[in-house]
Coordinates of C-alpha atoms in Angstrom, one line a residue:
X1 CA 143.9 81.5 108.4
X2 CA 144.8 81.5 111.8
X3 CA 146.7 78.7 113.8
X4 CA 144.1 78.7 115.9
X5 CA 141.4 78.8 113.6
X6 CA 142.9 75.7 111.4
X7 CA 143.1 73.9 114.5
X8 CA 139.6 74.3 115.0
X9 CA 138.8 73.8 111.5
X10 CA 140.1 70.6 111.6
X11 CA 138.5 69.4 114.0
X12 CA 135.1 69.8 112.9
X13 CA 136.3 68.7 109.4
X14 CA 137.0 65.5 111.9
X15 CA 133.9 65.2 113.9
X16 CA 131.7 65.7 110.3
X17 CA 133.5 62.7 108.9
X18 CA 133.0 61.0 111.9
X19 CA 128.9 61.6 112.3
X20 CA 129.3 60.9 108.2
X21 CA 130.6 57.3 109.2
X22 CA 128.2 56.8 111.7
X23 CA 125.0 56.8 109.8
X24 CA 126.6 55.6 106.5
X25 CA 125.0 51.7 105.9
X26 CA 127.7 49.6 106.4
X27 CA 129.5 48.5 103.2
X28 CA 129.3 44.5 102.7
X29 CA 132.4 42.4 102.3
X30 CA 133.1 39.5 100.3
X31 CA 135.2 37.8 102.7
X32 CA 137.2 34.9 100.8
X33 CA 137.5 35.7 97.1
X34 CA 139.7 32.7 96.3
X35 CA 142.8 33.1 94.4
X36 CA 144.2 36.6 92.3
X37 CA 145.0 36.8 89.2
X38 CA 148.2 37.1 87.8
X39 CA 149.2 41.4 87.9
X40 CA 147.7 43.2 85.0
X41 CA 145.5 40.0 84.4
X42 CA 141.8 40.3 83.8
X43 CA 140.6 36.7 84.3
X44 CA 141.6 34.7 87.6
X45 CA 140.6 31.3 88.1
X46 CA 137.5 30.2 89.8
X47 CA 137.2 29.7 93.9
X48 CA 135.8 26.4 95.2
X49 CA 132.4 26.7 95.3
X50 CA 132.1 27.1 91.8
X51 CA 135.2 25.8 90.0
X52 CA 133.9 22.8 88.6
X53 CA 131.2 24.3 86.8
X54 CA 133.3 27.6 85.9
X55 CA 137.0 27.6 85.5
X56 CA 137.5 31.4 85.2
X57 CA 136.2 34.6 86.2
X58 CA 136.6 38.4 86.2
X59 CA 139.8 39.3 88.2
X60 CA 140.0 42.9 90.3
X61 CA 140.1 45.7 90.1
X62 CA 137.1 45.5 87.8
X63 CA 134.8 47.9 85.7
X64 CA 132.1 47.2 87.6
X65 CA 134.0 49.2 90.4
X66 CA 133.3 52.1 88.9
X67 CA 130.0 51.5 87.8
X68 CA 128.4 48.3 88.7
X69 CA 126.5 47.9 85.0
X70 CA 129.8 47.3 83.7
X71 CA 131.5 44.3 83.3
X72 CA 133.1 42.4 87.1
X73 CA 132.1 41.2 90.5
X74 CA 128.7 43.4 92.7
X75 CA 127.4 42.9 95.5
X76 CA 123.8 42.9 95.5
X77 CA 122.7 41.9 98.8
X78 CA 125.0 44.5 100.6
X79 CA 124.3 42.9 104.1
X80 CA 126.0 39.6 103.3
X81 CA 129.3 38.8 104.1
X82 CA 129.7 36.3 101.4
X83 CA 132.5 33.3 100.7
X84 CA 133.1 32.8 97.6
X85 CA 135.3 29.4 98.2
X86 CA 132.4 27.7 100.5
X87 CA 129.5 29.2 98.4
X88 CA 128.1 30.6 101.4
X89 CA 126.4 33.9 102.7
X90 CA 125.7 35.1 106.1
X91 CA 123.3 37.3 107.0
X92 CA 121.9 39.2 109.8
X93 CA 118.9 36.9 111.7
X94 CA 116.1 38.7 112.5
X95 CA 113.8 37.8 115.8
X96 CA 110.0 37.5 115.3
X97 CA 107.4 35.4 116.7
X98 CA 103.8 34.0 116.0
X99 CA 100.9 35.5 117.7
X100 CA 100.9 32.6 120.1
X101 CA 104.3 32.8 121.0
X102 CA 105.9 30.8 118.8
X103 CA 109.4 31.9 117.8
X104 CA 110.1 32.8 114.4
X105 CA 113.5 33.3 113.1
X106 CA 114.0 34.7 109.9
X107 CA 116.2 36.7 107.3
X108 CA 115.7 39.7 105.0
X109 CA 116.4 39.6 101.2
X110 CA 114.0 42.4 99.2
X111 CA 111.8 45.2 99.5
X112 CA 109.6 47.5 97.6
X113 CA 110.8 50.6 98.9
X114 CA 114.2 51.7 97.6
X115 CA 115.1 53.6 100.3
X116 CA 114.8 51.1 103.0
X117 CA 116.2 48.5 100.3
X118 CA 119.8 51.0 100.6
X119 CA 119.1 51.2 104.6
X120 CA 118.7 47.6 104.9
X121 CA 122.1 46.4 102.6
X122 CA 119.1 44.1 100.9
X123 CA 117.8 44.5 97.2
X124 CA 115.2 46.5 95.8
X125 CA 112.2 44.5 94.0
X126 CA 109.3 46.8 92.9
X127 CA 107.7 44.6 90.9
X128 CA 107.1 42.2 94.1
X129 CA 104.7 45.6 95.2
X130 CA 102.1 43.1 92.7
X131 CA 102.6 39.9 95.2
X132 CA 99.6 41.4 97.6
X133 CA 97.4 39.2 96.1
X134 CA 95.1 36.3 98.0
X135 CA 97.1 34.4 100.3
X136 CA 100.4 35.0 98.5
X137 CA 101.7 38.0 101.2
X138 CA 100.7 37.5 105.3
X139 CA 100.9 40.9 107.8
X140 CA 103.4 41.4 110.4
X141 CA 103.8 44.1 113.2
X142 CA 107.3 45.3 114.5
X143 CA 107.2 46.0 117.8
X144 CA 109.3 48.2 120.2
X145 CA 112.4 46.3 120.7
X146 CA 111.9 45.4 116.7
X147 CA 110.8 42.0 116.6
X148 CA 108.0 40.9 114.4
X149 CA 104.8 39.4 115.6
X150 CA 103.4 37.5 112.7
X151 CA 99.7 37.4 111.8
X152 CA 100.0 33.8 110.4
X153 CA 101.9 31.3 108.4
X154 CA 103.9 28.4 110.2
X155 CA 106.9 26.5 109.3
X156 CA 107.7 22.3 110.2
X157 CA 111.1 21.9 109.4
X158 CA 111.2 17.9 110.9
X159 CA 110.3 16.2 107.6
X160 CA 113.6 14.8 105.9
X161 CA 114.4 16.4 102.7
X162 CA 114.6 13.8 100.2
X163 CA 115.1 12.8 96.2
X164 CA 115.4 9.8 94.7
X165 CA 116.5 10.0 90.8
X166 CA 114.7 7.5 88.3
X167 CA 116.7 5.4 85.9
X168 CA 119.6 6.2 85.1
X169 CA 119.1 7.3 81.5
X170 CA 116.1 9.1 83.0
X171 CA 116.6 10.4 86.3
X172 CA 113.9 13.3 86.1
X173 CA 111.3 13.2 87.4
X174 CA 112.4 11.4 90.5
X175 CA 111.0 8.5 91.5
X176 CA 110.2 10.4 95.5
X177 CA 111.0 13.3 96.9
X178 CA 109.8 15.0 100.0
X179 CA 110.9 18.6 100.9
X180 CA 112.7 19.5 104.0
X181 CA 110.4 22.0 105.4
X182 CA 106.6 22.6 104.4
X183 CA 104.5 25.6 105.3
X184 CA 101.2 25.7 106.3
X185 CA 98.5 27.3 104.0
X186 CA 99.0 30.8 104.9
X187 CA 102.9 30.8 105.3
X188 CA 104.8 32.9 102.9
X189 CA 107.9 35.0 102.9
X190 CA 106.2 37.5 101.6
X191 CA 105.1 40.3 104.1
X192 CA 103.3 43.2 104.8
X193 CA 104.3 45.9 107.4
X194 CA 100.8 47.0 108.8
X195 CA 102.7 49.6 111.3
X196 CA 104.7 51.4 108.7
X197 CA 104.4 54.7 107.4
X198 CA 105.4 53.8 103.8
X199 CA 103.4 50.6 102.5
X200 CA 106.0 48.2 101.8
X201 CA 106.5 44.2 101.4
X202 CA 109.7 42.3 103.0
X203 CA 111.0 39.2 101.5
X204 CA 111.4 37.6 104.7
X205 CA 111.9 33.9 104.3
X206 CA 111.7 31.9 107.9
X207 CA 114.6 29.6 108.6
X208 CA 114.1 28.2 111.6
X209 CA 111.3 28.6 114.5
X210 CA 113.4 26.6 117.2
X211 CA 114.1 28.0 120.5
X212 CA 117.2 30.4 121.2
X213 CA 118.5 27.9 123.2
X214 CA 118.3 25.6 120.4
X215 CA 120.2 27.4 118.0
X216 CA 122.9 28.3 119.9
X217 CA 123.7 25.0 120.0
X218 CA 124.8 25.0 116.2
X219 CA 126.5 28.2 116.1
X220 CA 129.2 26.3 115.4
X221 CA 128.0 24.7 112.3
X222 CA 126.4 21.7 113.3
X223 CA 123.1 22.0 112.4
X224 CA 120.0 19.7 113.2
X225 CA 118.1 19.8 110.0
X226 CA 114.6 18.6 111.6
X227 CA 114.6 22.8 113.2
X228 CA 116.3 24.8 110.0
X229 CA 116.1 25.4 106.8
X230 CA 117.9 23.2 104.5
X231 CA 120.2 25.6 103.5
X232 CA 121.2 26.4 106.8
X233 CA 124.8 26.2 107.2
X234 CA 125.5 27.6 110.6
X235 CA 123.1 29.7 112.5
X236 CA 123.3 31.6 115.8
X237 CA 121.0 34.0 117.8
X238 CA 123.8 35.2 119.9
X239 CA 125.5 36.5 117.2
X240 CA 122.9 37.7 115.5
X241 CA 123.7 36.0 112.3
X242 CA 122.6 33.1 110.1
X243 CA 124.8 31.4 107.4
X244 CA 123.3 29.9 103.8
X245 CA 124.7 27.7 101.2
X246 CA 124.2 29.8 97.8
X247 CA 123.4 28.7 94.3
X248 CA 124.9 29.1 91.1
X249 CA 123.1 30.6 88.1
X250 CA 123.3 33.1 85.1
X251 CA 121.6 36.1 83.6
X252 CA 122.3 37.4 80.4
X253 CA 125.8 35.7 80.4
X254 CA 126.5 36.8 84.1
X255 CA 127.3 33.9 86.6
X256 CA 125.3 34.7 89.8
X257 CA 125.2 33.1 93.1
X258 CA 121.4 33.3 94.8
X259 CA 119.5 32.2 97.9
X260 CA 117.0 29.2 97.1
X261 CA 113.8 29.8 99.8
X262 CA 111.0 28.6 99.1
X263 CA 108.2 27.0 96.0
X264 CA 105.2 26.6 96.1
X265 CA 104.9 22.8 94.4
X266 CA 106.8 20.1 96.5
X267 CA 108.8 18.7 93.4
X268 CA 110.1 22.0 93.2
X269 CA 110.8 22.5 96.7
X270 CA 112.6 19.0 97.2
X271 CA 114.6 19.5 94.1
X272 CA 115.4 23.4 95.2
X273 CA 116.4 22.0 98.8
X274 CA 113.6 25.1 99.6
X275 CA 110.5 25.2 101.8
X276 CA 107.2 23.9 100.4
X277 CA 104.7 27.1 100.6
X278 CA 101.5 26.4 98.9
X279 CA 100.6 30.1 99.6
X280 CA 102.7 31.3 96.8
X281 CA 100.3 29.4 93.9
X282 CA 98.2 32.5 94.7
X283 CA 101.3 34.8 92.6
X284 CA 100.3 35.4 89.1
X285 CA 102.9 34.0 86.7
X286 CA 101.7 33.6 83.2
X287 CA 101.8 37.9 82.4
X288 CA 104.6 39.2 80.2
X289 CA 107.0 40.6 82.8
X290 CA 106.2 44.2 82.5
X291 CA 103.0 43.8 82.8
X292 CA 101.0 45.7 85.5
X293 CA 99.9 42.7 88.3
X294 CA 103.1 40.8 87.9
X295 CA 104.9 39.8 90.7
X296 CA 107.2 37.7 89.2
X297 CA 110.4 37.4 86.8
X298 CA 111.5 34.4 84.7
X299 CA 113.3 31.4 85.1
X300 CA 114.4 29.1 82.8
X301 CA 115.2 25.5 84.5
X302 CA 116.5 22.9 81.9
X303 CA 115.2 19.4 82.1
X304 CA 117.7 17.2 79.9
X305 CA 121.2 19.2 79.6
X306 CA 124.0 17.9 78.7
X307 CA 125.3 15.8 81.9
X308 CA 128.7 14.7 83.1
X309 CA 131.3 16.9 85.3
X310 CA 133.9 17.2 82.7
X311 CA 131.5 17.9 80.2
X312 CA 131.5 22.1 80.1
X313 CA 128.1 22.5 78.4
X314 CA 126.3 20.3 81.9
X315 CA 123.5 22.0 82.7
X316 CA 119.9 20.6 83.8
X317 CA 117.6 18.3 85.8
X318 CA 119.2 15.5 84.7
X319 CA 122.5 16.2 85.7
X320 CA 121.9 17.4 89.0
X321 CA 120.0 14.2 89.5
X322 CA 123.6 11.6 88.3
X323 CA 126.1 14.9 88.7
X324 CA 125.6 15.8 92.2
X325 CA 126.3 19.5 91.1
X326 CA 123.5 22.6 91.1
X327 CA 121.7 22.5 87.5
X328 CA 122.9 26.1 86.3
X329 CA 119.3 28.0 86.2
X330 CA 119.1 30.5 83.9
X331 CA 117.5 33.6 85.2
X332 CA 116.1 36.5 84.1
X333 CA 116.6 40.2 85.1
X334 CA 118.5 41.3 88.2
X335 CA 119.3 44.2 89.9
X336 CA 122.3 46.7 87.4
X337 CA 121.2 44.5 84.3
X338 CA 117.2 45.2 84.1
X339 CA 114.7 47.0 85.7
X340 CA 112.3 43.8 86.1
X341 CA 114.0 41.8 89.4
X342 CA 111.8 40.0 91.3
X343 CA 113.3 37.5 93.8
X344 CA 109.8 35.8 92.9
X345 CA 110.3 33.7 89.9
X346 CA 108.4 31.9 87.7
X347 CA 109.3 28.8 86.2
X348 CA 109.9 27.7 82.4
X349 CA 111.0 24.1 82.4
X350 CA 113.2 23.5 78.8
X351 CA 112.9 20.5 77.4
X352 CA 115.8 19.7 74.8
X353 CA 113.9 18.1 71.6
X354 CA 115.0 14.6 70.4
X355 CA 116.3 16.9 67.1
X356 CA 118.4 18.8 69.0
X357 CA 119.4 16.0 70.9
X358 CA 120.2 14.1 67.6
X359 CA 121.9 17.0 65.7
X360 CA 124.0 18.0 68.6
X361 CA 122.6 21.4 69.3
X362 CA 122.2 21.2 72.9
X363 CA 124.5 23.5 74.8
X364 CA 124.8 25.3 78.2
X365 CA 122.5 27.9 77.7
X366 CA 123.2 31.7 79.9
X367 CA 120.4 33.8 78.8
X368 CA 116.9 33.8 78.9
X369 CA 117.2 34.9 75.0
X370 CA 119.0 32.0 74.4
X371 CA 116.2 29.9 75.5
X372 CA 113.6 32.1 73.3
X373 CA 116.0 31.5 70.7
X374 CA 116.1 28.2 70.6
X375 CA 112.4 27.8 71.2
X376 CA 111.3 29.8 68.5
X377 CA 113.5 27.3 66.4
X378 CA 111.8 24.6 68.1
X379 CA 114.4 23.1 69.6
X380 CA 112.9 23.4 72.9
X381 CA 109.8 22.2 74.8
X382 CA 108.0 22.1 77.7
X383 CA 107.4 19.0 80.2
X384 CA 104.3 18.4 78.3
X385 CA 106.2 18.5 75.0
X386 CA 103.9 21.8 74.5
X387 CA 104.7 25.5 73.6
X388 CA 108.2 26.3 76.2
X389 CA 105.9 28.5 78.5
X390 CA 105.7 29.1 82.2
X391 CA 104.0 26.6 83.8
X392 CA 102.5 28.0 87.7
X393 CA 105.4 27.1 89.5
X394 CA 106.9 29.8 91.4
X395 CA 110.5 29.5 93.6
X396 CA 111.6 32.3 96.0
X397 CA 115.4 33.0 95.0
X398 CA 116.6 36.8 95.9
X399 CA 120.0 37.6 94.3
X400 CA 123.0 37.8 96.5
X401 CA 126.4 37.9 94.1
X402 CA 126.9 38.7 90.5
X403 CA 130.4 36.9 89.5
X404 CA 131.1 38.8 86.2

């Protein structure tokens, strides 16, 4: 080949990689891992957010960087930039607005179209395709500069997010609690393009519906709770970006960190620092989760764990009520472990029996199976002290970090 010819060659080897790098999604970034492991080490030791709860975790480079269903740290929610020592994510914020003008300021999680699930760096959720039922999705229109105009479904974010444990051998249920946002009866994050080509639902939870203004007030970090979400962290229309506090969890063994949105009973909401939305009672959640119609995956929320930080089986209600620490939900299937994620889940409350209790079998549970397991032994109840079942409550929590 010629001089002159490589030359050339070269550079349009240049400007393909260029073009390449222009329309390739942008790759997330976890942005504070916390410390490395020793060299040649698989195991490091735990960041902040979650150390107290879980000493050790997978150290990098990982199998799962080769092929995310092994064993080691993905990214599911691709557009978060994620810290792993705060236990916070931040996303873009996304401008909308009621059809009375009313700004609406929200994020996006899921959708039920792969494709624009990989465009979007957010997860892909078919089985939420099944949520278009009653009053359980709303309709939204993007407009030309790409905001949303929402059909319905409103937001108050000034009540005081509040619980108040019971006694102290029996915190659970609370004597009060009041959520920290409520929707009205037709809000939901769950929503329908009507101006799209390909019929597809956005998990689009609202976290705020304050003026611009407002909110750049607290891009700094301090937040007026009475105009976001509770999870709001920091959040900031300038920049375009809005900054959550995450929640630990597991799935088959897996530590996870999700979002916590919204519920559609207030106990729930209150307890999941989440938005009240009554809208989502109209989600089906008593189907096998296969099933044809279901919307919805599984989660298992312990009632009476083991409690006390030291104690490395603490898990449950109870101790989130006298621990101040999350209560370790166990979920279901996500997104490179099963083909049945829904950020929609529906709840199992697990109520340790008094033999369990009494013979010492209670332990921090990881896996949904675990839970059948010890159900079909009977060592686990319901609220009612009935079959361990799901009970109608539904929680929006999309997946944003798998730890291991």
């Amino acid at each position: 080949m010629s001089k002159h010819l490589d030359t050339r060659f070269t550079l349009l080897a240049s400007a393909a990689v260029l073009v390449v790098a222009a329309v390739a999604p942008a790759s997330a970034e976890v942005v504070v891992r916390g410390k490395e492991g020793r060299p040649l080490s698989e195991i490091r030791q735990a960041p902040a957010s979650i150390y107290p709860d879980l000493h050790t975790i997978v150290a990098q480079p990982s199998p799962s960087e080769i092929k995310p269903e092994f064993l080691g740290p993905v990214v599911m929610m691709k557009s978060a930039h994620i810290d792993l020592e705060k236990g916070t994510a931040t996303l873009p914020l996304r401008k909308g607005k009621l059809k009375n003008g009313t700004p609406v300021w929200f994020i996006i999680t899921d959708t039920t179209d792969e494709n624009l699930s990989n465009l979007h760096g957010v997860n892909y959720a078919p089985k939420m395709a099944y949520g278009l039922t009653g009053v359980a999705a709303r309709h939204a229109t993007i407009e030309k500069d790409g905001s949303f105009t929402f059909n319905t479904g409103s937001v108050d974010f000034k009540p005081v997010l509040s619980v108040v444990p019971g006694a102290a051998a029996n915190p659970f249920p609370p004597k009060s609690f009041q959520p920290g946002s409520v929707g009205d009866a037709t809000y939901t994050p769950m929503v329908y393009i009507d101006n799209s080509a390909k019929s597809v639902l956005f998990n689009a939870p609202v976290v705020s519906q304050a003026s611009e203004a407002e909110l750049n007030a607290m891009c700094d970090g301090n937040v007026d709770k009475s105009k976001v979400h509770d999870k709001v962290v920091a959040i900031c229309p300038r920049d375009e970006t809005v900054t959550l506090s995450l929640t630990l969890g597991f799935t088959f063994d897996k530590p996870i960190q999700y979002l916590s949105t919204e519920a559609n009973n207030p106990l729930v909401a209150a307890l999941e620092n989440a938005t009240f939305a009554p809208a989502l009672a109209d989600l089906p959640f008593a189907l096998e989760d296969a099933s044809p119609g279901e919307s919805a995956e599984r989660i298992v929320v312990v009632v009476n764990g083991p409690r006390g930080l030291d104690n490395p089986h603490r898990q449950g209600l109870e101790s989130a009520l006298t621990d101040g620490r999350g209560p370790l939900n166990i979920l279901g299937g996500i997104p490179t472990i099963n083909l049945d994620y829904s950020p929609m889940w529906r709840l199992f409350p697990a109520v340790w029996s008094a033999e369990a209790i009494q013979k010492g079998y209670r332990y921090r549970m990881t896996s949904a199976l675990q839970a059948a397991e010890m159900s079909t032994r009977g060592y686990l109840k319901s609220l009612d002290g009935g079959e361990f079942r799901a009970v109608g409550f539904v929680v929006n929590c999309p997946v944003v970090y798998r730890i291991n």
